[in-house]
Amino acid sequence: FFFFFFFFKKNKNREYVMDLSEAEIDQLKKDGLGVVRLFGYDEKTSLFIGFSIACSIVVLMLLYSLTYEKQKPKQQKQKEDNGKKEKKNNGKSKNNKKKNNNNNNNNEKRKIRIDDNDREDLVTVIKDHGSKNKVTYIAFSNNGKYLASASNDRTLRLFYTDNIQEKFHRHQRINTQYDHSFYFKWTNDDKYLVLGMANGKNIAVYRVADQRNSNKSKKTKLEKEFPESNTKELLNIDVSSNNYFLGCSGSDTLVNVWNTKLEVVETIKTNLLKNNSAHFSPDNKFISIATRTQNGRIYEINYDKAGNISSIKQALSLANSSNAHKKQVYDILFLNDSKRILSISADGNWKIWNIDVQYSKGADAICENTFTADNLDSCDKVSLSKDNKYVAISSGSSFFVFSIDGKLIKECEEAHEVNINAISIAPNNKTVATCGDDGLIKVWLLQ
């Protein structure tokens, strides 16, 4: 504004235009007009234009300054928060450096990833489920003919073990009808597979057909499906030799027992934070339940004269023993005599217990032995050989094989790139199979 005002005062007798030709300017000078023009306008109009431009610039500067002042406190807060985070991270990094320096010697071996081609004890790698899917469970059949696997690709696959070492693994593929199995159990005669379904929270029974020894048109098919249970989730299932079915729920701490008529005959509620697993004993007299606490329980099954379950009552609690686990119990398996059990825990120990005691008179289970290994940080999954001579335990992505008396036979570090979901020992005690979320099934030599 001051520029224009000064310009007009100093050039009062001059003609200043920007949009007129030279001839028009000369004519104006001859006429002696003392008019100053800007962009072809007279003095007053030009002053108004200049004033308007100056005011608009001032208004824009004010708006910018106001918005900047509003954003400035936020930016300062962000800088302060970032500074605090940096200080915390620096403190954590210092602590982590100290921890890492202390643990370098223990972790050097685990940092080295061994290629599968360099593993002499690896028999085969099965990739039929695909790398984008998760293999949720695996188990050898009791006769050793099949290695069954379940996956979130909604299939159940039965691999023939007689050609398991070949490059292409012959198997049956069974689609599980809009749902996938997270756990399954072979019946004692291997004629049926009992599946726990993830989405339906129920049990499905499939009749197994051997396509090699019979007509190839016969297929493994769904024979019976239980109604959806009233539980929030289903963690594992089991089937007894006298045809009772068991479904273990997690957060609501329920264990339901069904008969072949699909009727719930008994419900157990542990009220111990959360259940982890449940199993029938081989003699069908007991049920073991592992929980999210340090406690594991044994329940006694009572039958009426007709051989039907009449009641199920608590018999033993492992937490009452002075040798109880220090952390949650992941699983409890019965040995073949049904007088002893094997428990695994997050404390990295596995124990053998004697439950052949007078529990009706208040006697507690007796812990006979406690076993572990140097790198066994947590006992996650377990498999007991058919003859009870070997115990296979997974810990994260590694697994260990022990004799039943606790002698370490095999240690396989980083067997998978992810945590192992299930582990199973073959009935002939020659191989052990593992699976994980990497979509792979790996078969290893037992020793």
Short mmCIF file of C-alpha atoms in Angstrom, two decimals:
data_model
loop_
_atom_site.label_atom_id
_atom_site.label_comp_id
_atom_site.label_asym_id
_atom_site.label_seq_id
_atom_site.Cartn_x
_atom_site.Cartn_y
_atom_site.Cartn_z
CA PHE A 1 0.00 0.00 0.00
CA PHE A 2 2.82 2.40 0.93
CA PHE A 3 4.63 1.48 -2.25
CA PHE A 4 1.67 2.46 -4.39
CA PHE A 5 1.06 5.66 -2.46
CA PHE A 6 4.72 6.72 -2.79
CA PHE A 7 4.66 5.82 -6.47
CA PHE A 8 1.63 7.98 -7.19
CA LYS A 9 3.02 10.98 -5.28
CA LYS A 10 6.34 10.89 -7.12
CA ASN A 11 4.81 10.33 -10.53
CA LYS A 12 1.91 12.75 -10.41
CA ASN A 13 2.58 14.25 -13.88
CA ARG A 14 3.59 10.99 -15.55
CA GLU A 15 1.51 8.52 -17.41
CA TYR A 16 2.13 4.99 -16.23
CA VAL A 17 0.23 2.21 -17.94
CA MET A 18 0.79 -1.47 -18.56
CA ASP A 19 -1.99 -2.34 -20.95
CA LEU A 20 -1.87 0.57 -23.53
CA SER A 21 0.09 0.77 -26.76
CA GLU A 22 2.94 3.29 -27.35
CA ALA A 23 0.73 5.43 -29.62
CA GLU A 24 -1.97 5.74 -26.94
CA ILE A 25 0.61 6.71 -24.33
CA ASP A 26 2.08 9.42 -26.61
CA GLN A 27 -1.39 10.83 -27.27
CA LEU A 28 -2.07 11.05 -23.53
CA LYS A 29 1.20 12.94 -23.00
CA LYS A 30 0.30 15.42 -25.76
CA ASP A 31 -3.07 16.06 -24.11
CA GLY A 32 -1.17 16.97 -20.86
CA LEU A 33 -3.27 14.78 -18.68
CA GLY A 34 -1.81 14.55 -15.15
CA VAL A 35 -3.28 11.14 -14.53
CA VAL A 36 -1.40 8.16 -13.20
CA ARG A 37 -2.78 4.82 -14.26
CA LEU A 38 -2.11 1.27 -13.10
CA PHE A 39 -3.29 -1.58 -15.32
CA GLY A 40 -5.32 0.96 -17.26
CA TYR A 41 -7.18 2.47 -14.25
CA ASP A 42 -7.20 5.99 -12.85
CA GLU A 43 -5.51 7.05 -9.61
CA LYS A 44 -8.36 6.37 -7.18
CA THR A 45 -9.12 2.95 -8.62
CA SER A 46 -5.44 2.02 -8.60
CA LEU A 47 -5.16 3.05 -4.94
CA PHE A 48 -8.15 0.88 -4.08
CA ILE A 49 -6.63 -2.12 -5.87
CA GLY A 50 -3.32 -1.67 -4.07
CA PHE A 51 -5.04 -1.32 -0.71
CA SER A 52 -7.12 -4.47 -1.33
CA ILE A 53 -4.02 -6.50 -2.26
CA ALA A 54 -2.19 -5.31 0.84
CA CYS A 55 -5.14 -6.13 3.12
CA SER A 56 -5.49 -9.63 1.65
CA ILE A 57 -1.77 -10.29 2.24
CA VAL A 58 -2.10 -9.13 5.87
CA VAL A 59 -5.17 -11.34 6.43
CA LEU A 60 -3.38 -14.39 4.98
CA MET A 61 -0.38 -13.75 7.24
CA LEU A 62 -2.67 -13.50 10.30
CA LEU A 63 -4.44 -16.75 9.42
CA TYR A 64 -1.11 -18.53 8.93
CA SER A 65 0.23 -17.25 12.26
CA LEU A 66 -2.94 -18.37 14.09
CA THR A 67 -2.85 -21.90 12.63
CA TYR A 68 0.88 -22.17 13.33
CA GLU A 69 0.39 -21.15 16.98
CA LYS A 70 -2.31 -23.83 17.37
CA GLN A 71 -0.10 -26.55 15.91
CA LYS A 72 2.98 -25.47 17.84
CA PRO A 73 1.88 -26.90 21.24
CA LYS A 74 1.05 -30.24 19.60
CA GLN A 75 4.45 -30.35 17.94
CA GLN A 76 6.13 -29.51 21.23
CA LYS A 77 4.20 -32.29 22.98
CA GLN A 78 5.17 -34.75 20.26
CA LYS A 79 8.82 -33.74 20.63
CA GLU A 80 8.60 -34.15 24.42
CA ASP A 81 6.90 -37.56 24.08
CA ASN A 82 9.48 -38.66 21.52
CA GLY A 83 12.23 -37.56 23.86
CA LYS A 84 10.72 -39.59 26.72
CA LYS A 85 10.36 -42.63 24.47
CA GLU A 86 13.95 -42.30 23.34
CA LYS A 87 15.09 -42.19 26.97
CA LYS A 88 13.02 -45.31 27.79
CA ASN A 89 14.28 -47.12 24.72
CA ASN A 90 17.84 -46.19 25.58
CA GLY A 91 17.34 -47.59 29.08
CA LYS A 92 15.76 -50.76 27.72
CA SER A 93 18.48 -51.16 25.12
CA LYS A 94 21.12 -50.90 27.86
CA ASN A 95 19.34 -53.56 29.92
CA ASN A 96 18.85 -55.74 26.86
CA LYS A 97 22.54 -55.43 26.01
CA LYS A 98 23.42 -56.65 29.48
CA LYS A 99 20.99 -59.58 29.17
CA ASN A 100 22.20 -60.42 25.70
CA ASN A 101 25.80 -60.38 26.85
CA ASN A 102 24.90 -62.81 29.63
CA ASN A 103 22.95 -65.09 27.32
CA ASN A 104 25.20 -65.02 24.24
CA ASN A 105 26.89 -68.27 25.13
CA ASN A 106 23.55 -70.03 25.61
CA ASN A 107 21.93 -68.65 22.46
CA GLU A 108 24.76 -69.02 19.94
CA LYS A 109 23.69 -72.51 18.97
CA ARG A 110 20.03 -71.54 18.58
CA LYS A 111 20.84 -68.58 16.32
CA ILE A 112 22.34 -70.95 13.77
CA ARG A 113 19.60 -72.23 11.49
CA ILE A 114 20.31 -75.75 10.22
CA ASP A 115 19.10 -76.42 6.69
CA ASP A 116 16.80 -79.44 6.32
CA ASN A 117 19.06 -80.87 3.63
CA ASP A 118 21.89 -81.02 6.16
CA ARG A 119 19.88 -82.95 8.76
CA GLU A 120 20.80 -86.63 8.62
CA ASP A 121 17.99 -87.62 11.00
CA LEU A 122 15.24 -86.03 8.88
CA VAL A 123 13.39 -88.79 7.01
CA THR A 124 11.00 -86.67 4.93
CA VAL A 125 9.16 -83.36 4.71
CA ILE A 126 5.47 -83.42 3.72
CA LYS A 127 4.25 -80.20 2.08
CA ASP A 128 0.83 -81.26 0.79
CA HIS A 129 -1.12 -78.87 3.04
CA GLY A 130 0.67 -75.85 1.54
CA SER A 131 2.92 -73.27 3.15
CA LYS A 132 0.08 -70.76 3.63
CA ASN A 133 -1.91 -73.15 5.82
CA LYS A 134 -1.40 -74.40 9.37
CA VAL A 135 -1.10 -78.08 10.24
CA THR A 136 -3.00 -78.15 13.53
CA TYR A 137 -2.53 -81.79 14.57
CA ILE A 138 -0.92 -85.09 13.55
CA ALA A 139 -1.04 -88.67 14.92
CA PHE A 140 0.04 -92.13 13.81
CA SER A 141 -2.64 -94.81 13.74
CA ASN A 142 -2.32 -97.60 16.33
CA ASN A 143 -1.42 -100.16 13.64
CA GLY A 144 1.16 -97.81 12.13
CA LYS A 145 -0.35 -97.81 8.62
CA TYR A 146 -1.29 -94.14 8.57
CA LEU A 147 0.02 -90.77 9.62
CA ALA A 148 -3.08 -88.58 9.86
CA SER A 149 -2.96 -84.78 9.72
CA ALA A 150 -5.50 -81.97 10.13
CA SER A 151 -5.17 -78.42 8.81
CA ASN A 152 -7.05 -75.15 8.63
CA ASP A 153 -7.32 -75.75 4.88
CA ARG A 154 -10.41 -77.80 5.87
CA THR A 155 -8.90 -81.15 4.99
CA LEU A 156 -7.97 -84.32 6.81
CA ARG A 157 -5.18 -86.31 5.14
CA LEU A 158 -4.16 -89.93 5.73
CA PHE A 159 -0.59 -90.56 4.57
CA TYR A 160 0.53 -94.14 3.99
CA THR A 161 3.59 -94.83 6.11
CA ASP A 162 4.98 -97.64 3.95
CA ASN A 163 6.08 -95.10 1.30
CA ILE A 164 6.60 -92.12 3.59
CA GLN A 165 10.22 -91.72 2.44
CA GLU A 166 9.29 -91.22 -1.21
CA LYS A 167 9.25 -87.77 -2.79
CA PHE A 168 5.51 -87.88 -3.57
CA HIS A 169 3.47 -88.99 -0.56
CA ARG A 170 0.43 -91.07 -1.41
CA HIS A 171 -2.51 -90.26 0.82
CA GLN A 172 -6.26 -89.90 1.15
CA ARG A 173 -7.71 -86.42 1.24
CA ILE A 174 -10.96 -85.88 3.15
CA ASN A 175 -12.75 -82.53 3.06
CA THR A 176 -14.20 -81.61 6.46
CA GLN A 177 -17.28 -79.71 5.21
CA TYR A 178 -16.91 -75.96 5.84
CA ASP A 179 -14.93 -76.45 9.03
CA HIS A 180 -11.49 -77.61 10.11
CA SER A 181 -10.24 -79.92 12.83
CA PHE A 182 -7.83 -78.75 15.52
CA TYR A 183 -7.47 -82.14 17.27
CA PHE A 184 -8.41 -85.76 16.59
CA LYS A 185 -8.15 -89.21 18.10
CA TRP A 186 -7.87 -92.68 16.58
CA THR A 187 -10.13 -95.38 18.02
CA ASN A 188 -8.33 -98.47 19.33
CA ASP A 189 -9.25 -100.53 16.25
CA ASP A 190 -8.28 -97.69 13.83
CA LYS A 191 -11.65 -97.94 12.10
CA TYR A 192 -12.71 -94.44 13.08
CA LEU A 193 -11.21 -91.01 13.46
CA VAL A 194 -12.88 -88.77 16.05
CA LEU A 195 -12.38 -85.10 15.20
CA GLY A 196 -12.78 -81.96 17.27
CA MET A 197 -14.14 -79.21 15.02
CA ALA A 198 -12.98 -75.63 15.51
CA ASN A 199 -15.90 -73.51 14.34
CA GLY A 200 -18.75 -75.87 15.22
CA LYS A 201 -17.29 -76.61 18.67
CA ASN A 202 -18.49 -80.19 18.30
CA ILE A 203 -17.28 -83.73 17.57
CA ALA A 204 -17.38 -85.47 14.18
CA VAL A 205 -16.75 -89.19 13.63
CA TYR A 206 -15.28 -90.41 10.31
CA ARG A 207 -15.15 -94.06 9.20
CA VAL A 208 -11.74 -94.83 7.70
CA ALA A 209 -11.64 -96.75 4.41
CA ASP A 210 -8.44 -98.42 3.20
CA GLN A 211 -8.47 -97.64 -0.51
CA ARG A 212 -5.46 -99.80 -1.30
CA ASN A 213 -6.68 -103.13 0.06
CA SER A 214 -10.31 -102.71 -0.99
CA ASN A 215 -12.37 -101.08 -3.67
CA LYS A 216 -10.98 -97.64 -4.49
CA SER A 217 -14.50 -96.29 -4.73
CA LYS A 218 -14.74 -96.56 -0.93
CA LYS A 219 -13.82 -93.34 0.79
CA THR A 220 -13.34 -92.13 4.32
CA LYS A 221 -16.67 -90.45 5.10
CA LEU A 222 -18.45 -88.63 7.87
CA GLU A 223 -20.57 -91.13 9.80
CA LYS A 224 -21.75 -89.24 12.86
CA GLU A 225 -21.71 -85.61 13.96
CA PHE A 226 -22.45 -84.46 17.47
CA PRO A 227 -24.57 -81.35 18.09
CA GLU A 228 -22.78 -78.14 18.94
CA SER A 229 -21.70 -78.09 22.57
CA ASN A 230 -22.70 -75.35 24.98
CA THR A 231 -19.04 -74.47 25.59
CA LYS A 232 -17.18 -71.32 24.57
CA GLU A 233 -14.37 -73.28 22.94
CA LEU A 234 -13.22 -76.86 22.45
CA LEU A 235 -9.54 -77.57 23.15
CA ASN A 236 -9.23 -81.33 22.81
CA ILE A 237 -11.32 -84.48 22.56
CA ASP A 238 -10.91 -88.16 23.46
CA VAL A 239 -12.74 -91.45 23.00
CA SER A 240 -12.73 -94.37 25.43
CA SER A 241 -12.52 -98.05 24.53
CA ASN A 242 -16.10 -98.50 25.81
CA ASN A 243 -17.41 -95.87 23.36
CA TYR A 244 -17.73 -92.75 25.44
CA PHE A 245 -16.67 -89.40 24.03
CA LEU A 246 -15.06 -86.51 25.85
CA GLY A 247 -14.81 -82.84 24.95
CA CYS A 248 -12.58 -80.48 26.95
CA SER A 249 -13.43 -76.79 26.96
CA GLY A 250 -11.08 -73.99 27.96
CA SER A 251 -12.24 -70.72 29.48
CA ASP A 252 -15.52 -72.04 30.94
CA THR A 253 -13.59 -75.00 32.55
CA LEU A 254 -16.13 -77.59 31.36
CA VAL A 255 -15.53 -81.19 30.31
CA ASN A 256 -18.54 -82.91 28.72
CA VAL A 257 -18.89 -86.69 28.37
CA TRP A 258 -21.20 -88.10 25.65
CA ASN A 259 -22.49 -91.58 24.89
CA THR A 260 -23.02 -93.07 21.42
CA LYS A 261 -26.58 -91.70 21.42
CA LEU A 262 -25.09 -88.19 21.35
CA GLU A 263 -26.36 -87.51 24.87
CA VAL A 264 -24.35 -85.65 27.49
CA VAL A 265 -24.21 -88.10 30.39
CA GLU A 266 -21.95 -86.07 32.68
CA THR A 267 -20.36 -82.62 32.90
CA ILE A 268 -17.27 -81.78 34.92
CA LYS A 269 -16.52 -78.19 35.94
CA THR A 270 -13.02 -77.67 37.35
CA ASN A 271 -13.31 -73.94 38.19
CA LEU A 272 -9.52 -73.68 37.83
CA LEU A 273 -9.03 -70.61 35.62
CA LYS A 274 -8.88 -72.58 32.35
CA ASN A 275 -8.61 -76.18 31.16
CA ASN A 276 -5.79 -77.28 28.87
CA SER A 277 -6.58 -80.94 28.10
CA ALA A 278 -8.48 -84.05 29.24
CA HIS A 279 -8.07 -87.80 28.60
CA PHE A 280 -9.65 -91.17 29.45
CA SER A 281 -7.53 -93.80 31.14
CA PRO A 282 -6.94 -97.06 29.20
CA ASP A 283 -9.09 -99.02 31.70
CA ASN A 284 -11.90 -96.41 31.38
CA LYS A 285 -11.95 -95.81 35.15
CA PHE A 286 -10.43 -92.33 35.28
CA ILE A 287 -10.30 -88.96 33.51
CA SER A 288 -7.28 -86.65 33.74
CA ILE A 289 -7.67 -82.88 33.39
CA ALA A 290 -4.74 -80.46 33.02
CA THR A 291 -5.44 -76.83 33.85
CA ARG A 292 -3.95 -73.38 33.38
CA THR A 293 -2.92 -73.45 37.05
CA GLN A 294 -0.27 -75.58 38.79
CA ASN A 295 -3.01 -78.09 39.47
CA GLY A 296 -3.94 -81.23 37.56
CA ARG A 297 -6.82 -83.43 38.60
CA ILE A 298 -7.84 -87.08 38.33
CA TYR A 299 -11.54 -87.95 38.33
CA GLU A 300 -13.01 -91.38 39.02
CA ILE A 301 -15.75 -92.75 36.72
CA ASN A 302 -18.50 -94.80 38.39
CA TYR A 303 -20.72 -97.20 36.42
CA ASP A 304 -24.10 -98.76 37.13
CA LYS A 305 -24.91 -102.46 36.74
CA ALA A 306 -25.71 -101.99 33.05
CA GLY A 307 -22.25 -100.57 32.41
CA ASN A 308 -23.42 -96.99 31.91
CA ILE A 309 -21.73 -94.01 33.54
CA SER A 310 -23.59 -93.07 36.69
CA SER A 311 -21.31 -90.38 38.15
CA ILE A 312 -17.86 -88.80 37.89
CA LYS A 313 -16.16 -87.54 41.07
CA GLN A 314 -12.79 -86.00 41.85
CA ALA A 315 -10.27 -88.51 43.17
CA LEU A 316 -6.88 -86.77 43.23
CA SER A 317 -5.30 -83.33 42.92
CA LEU A 318 -1.66 -83.05 41.90
CA ALA A 319 -1.36 -79.66 43.59
CA ASN A 320 -1.61 -81.34 47.00
CA SER A 321 1.79 -82.96 46.51
CA SER A 322 4.97 -81.30 47.75
CA ASN A 323 6.49 -82.05 44.32
CA ALA A 324 3.76 -80.28 42.35
CA HIS A 325 4.59 -78.31 39.22
CA LYS A 326 5.58 -74.67 39.66
CA LYS A 327 3.71 -73.44 36.58
CA GLN A 328 0.62 -74.41 34.61
CA VAL A 329 0.14 -78.04 33.59
CA TYR A 330 -0.26 -78.46 29.83
CA ASP A 331 -1.13 -82.16 29.59
CA ILE A 332 -1.59 -85.36 31.64
CA LEU A 333 -1.34 -88.78 29.96
CA PHE A 334 -2.08 -92.20 31.42
CA LEU A 335 0.42 -95.02 31.12
CA ASN A 336 -0.86 -98.38 29.88
CA ASP A 337 -1.43 -99.79 33.37
CA SER A 338 -3.70 -96.81 34.29
CA LYS A 339 -1.90 -96.72 37.64
CA ARG A 340 0.63 -94.08 36.66
CA ILE A 341 0.38 -90.79 34.82
CA LEU A 342 2.79 -88.47 33.00
CA SER A 343 2.42 -84.71 33.37
CA ILE A 344 4.15 -81.87 31.50
CA SER A 345 4.32 -78.24 32.54
CA ALA A 346 5.46 -74.78 31.50
CA ASP A 347 8.15 -75.02 34.20
CA GLY A 348 10.21 -77.25 31.84
CA ASN A 349 9.72 -80.43 33.89
CA TRP A 350 7.86 -83.65 33.18
CA LYS A 351 6.87 -85.98 36.01
CA ILE A 352 5.79 -89.56 36.57
CA TRP A 353 3.10 -90.00 39.22
CA ASN A 354 1.71 -93.05 41.00
CA ILE A 355 -2.07 -92.74 41.38
CA ASP A 356 -2.59 -96.29 42.70
CA VAL A 357 -3.27 -94.96 46.18
CA GLN A 358 -6.17 -94.99 48.61
CA TYR A 359 -7.55 -91.63 47.51
CA SER A 360 -10.92 -92.43 49.07
CA LYS A 361 -9.15 -92.17 52.45
CA GLY A 362 -7.42 -88.92 51.61
CA ALA A 363 -4.14 -90.23 50.15
CA ASP A 364 -2.40 -88.03 47.58
CA ALA A 365 -0.73 -88.95 44.29
CA ILE A 366 2.94 -89.85 44.68
CA CYS A 367 5.49 -88.12 42.44
CA GLU A 368 7.97 -90.87 41.54
CA ASN A 369 10.34 -88.93 39.25
CA THR A 370 10.94 -85.45 37.83
CA PHE A 371 12.90 -85.02 34.59
CA THR A 372 14.12 -82.16 32.40
CA ALA A 373 16.94 -81.17 30.02
CA ASP A 374 19.33 -78.22 29.75
CA ASN A 375 17.52 -76.48 26.88
CA LEU A 376 14.03 -77.65 27.82
CA ASP A 377 12.53 -74.32 28.89
CA SER A 378 8.88 -75.34 28.64
CA CYS A 379 7.15 -78.66 27.96
CA ASP A 380 4.49 -77.69 25.41
CA LYS A 381 3.33 -80.87 23.63
CA VAL A 382 3.88 -84.53 24.49
CA SER A 383 3.60 -87.96 22.88
CA LEU A 384 3.96 -91.27 24.68
CA SER A 385 5.02 -94.33 22.68
CA LYS A 386 2.56 -97.21 22.44
CA ASP A 387 4.73 -99.46 24.63
CA ASN A 388 5.44 -96.59 27.09
CA LYS A 389 9.20 -96.81 26.51
CA TYR A 390 9.71 -93.34 25.01
CA VAL A 391 8.45 -89.81 25.66
CA ALA A 392 8.65 -87.06 23.01
CA ILE A 393 8.24 -83.46 24.19
CA SER A 394 8.22 -80.25 22.16
CA SER A 395 9.43 -76.91 23.44
CA GLY A 396 8.78 -74.02 21.07
CA SER A 397 10.24 -75.03 17.70
CA SER A 398 12.48 -77.78 19.15
CA PHE A 399 11.75 -81.26 20.49
CA PHE A 400 13.32 -83.81 22.81
CA VAL A 401 13.02 -87.59 23.09
CA PHE A 402 13.49 -89.31 26.46
CA SER A 403 13.29 -92.86 27.68
CA ILE A 404 10.57 -93.41 30.29
CA ASP A 405 13.25 -93.39 32.99
CA GLY A 406 14.31 -89.85 32.00
CA LYS A 407 17.40 -90.53 29.87
CA LEU A 408 17.76 -87.97 27.06
CA ILE A 409 17.96 -89.85 23.75
CA LYS A 410 17.50 -87.11 21.16
CA GLU A 411 17.53 -83.31 21.05
CA CYS A 412 16.48 -81.56 17.84
CA GLU A 413 16.80 -77.79 17.94
CA GLU A 414 14.84 -75.55 15.55
CA ALA A 415 13.01 -78.49 14.00
CA HIS A 416 10.57 -75.96 12.51
CA GLU A 417 10.82 -72.23 11.90
CA VAL A 418 7.70 -71.83 14.05
CA ASN A 419 6.39 -73.45 17.22
CA ILE A 420 5.46 -77.12 17.01
CA ASN A 421 1.70 -77.73 17.17
CA ALA A 422 1.78 -81.51 17.69
CA ILE A 423 4.23 -84.40 18.02
CA SER A 424 3.64 -88.15 17.59
CA ILE A 425 5.79 -91.26 18.02
CA ALA A 426 5.28 -94.08 15.51
CA PRO A 427 4.10 -97.42 16.99
CA ASN A 428 7.33 -99.15 15.86
CA ASN A 429 9.42 -96.58 17.82
CA LYS A 430 11.54 -95.83 14.75
CA THR A 431 10.29 -92.37 13.82
CA VAL A 432 8.66 -89.30 15.35
CA ALA A 433 6.54 -86.76 13.44
CA THR A 434 6.11 -83.04 14.07
CA CYS A 435 3.96 -80.28 12.53
CA GLY A 436 3.56 -76.51 12.79
CA ASP A 437 2.02 -73.33 11.43
CA ASP A 438 4.53 -73.39 8.56
CA GLY A 439 2.29 -75.95 6.82
CA LEU A 440 4.93 -78.69 7.08
CA ILE A 441 4.91 -82.20 8.49
CA LYS A 442 8.36 -83.54 9.28
CA VAL A 443 9.24 -87.15 10.05
CA TRP A 444 12.41 -87.76 12.03
CA LEU A 445 14.41 -90.77 13.14
CA LEU A 446 13.66 -91.42 16.79
CA GLN A 447 17.33 -91.94 17.65
#
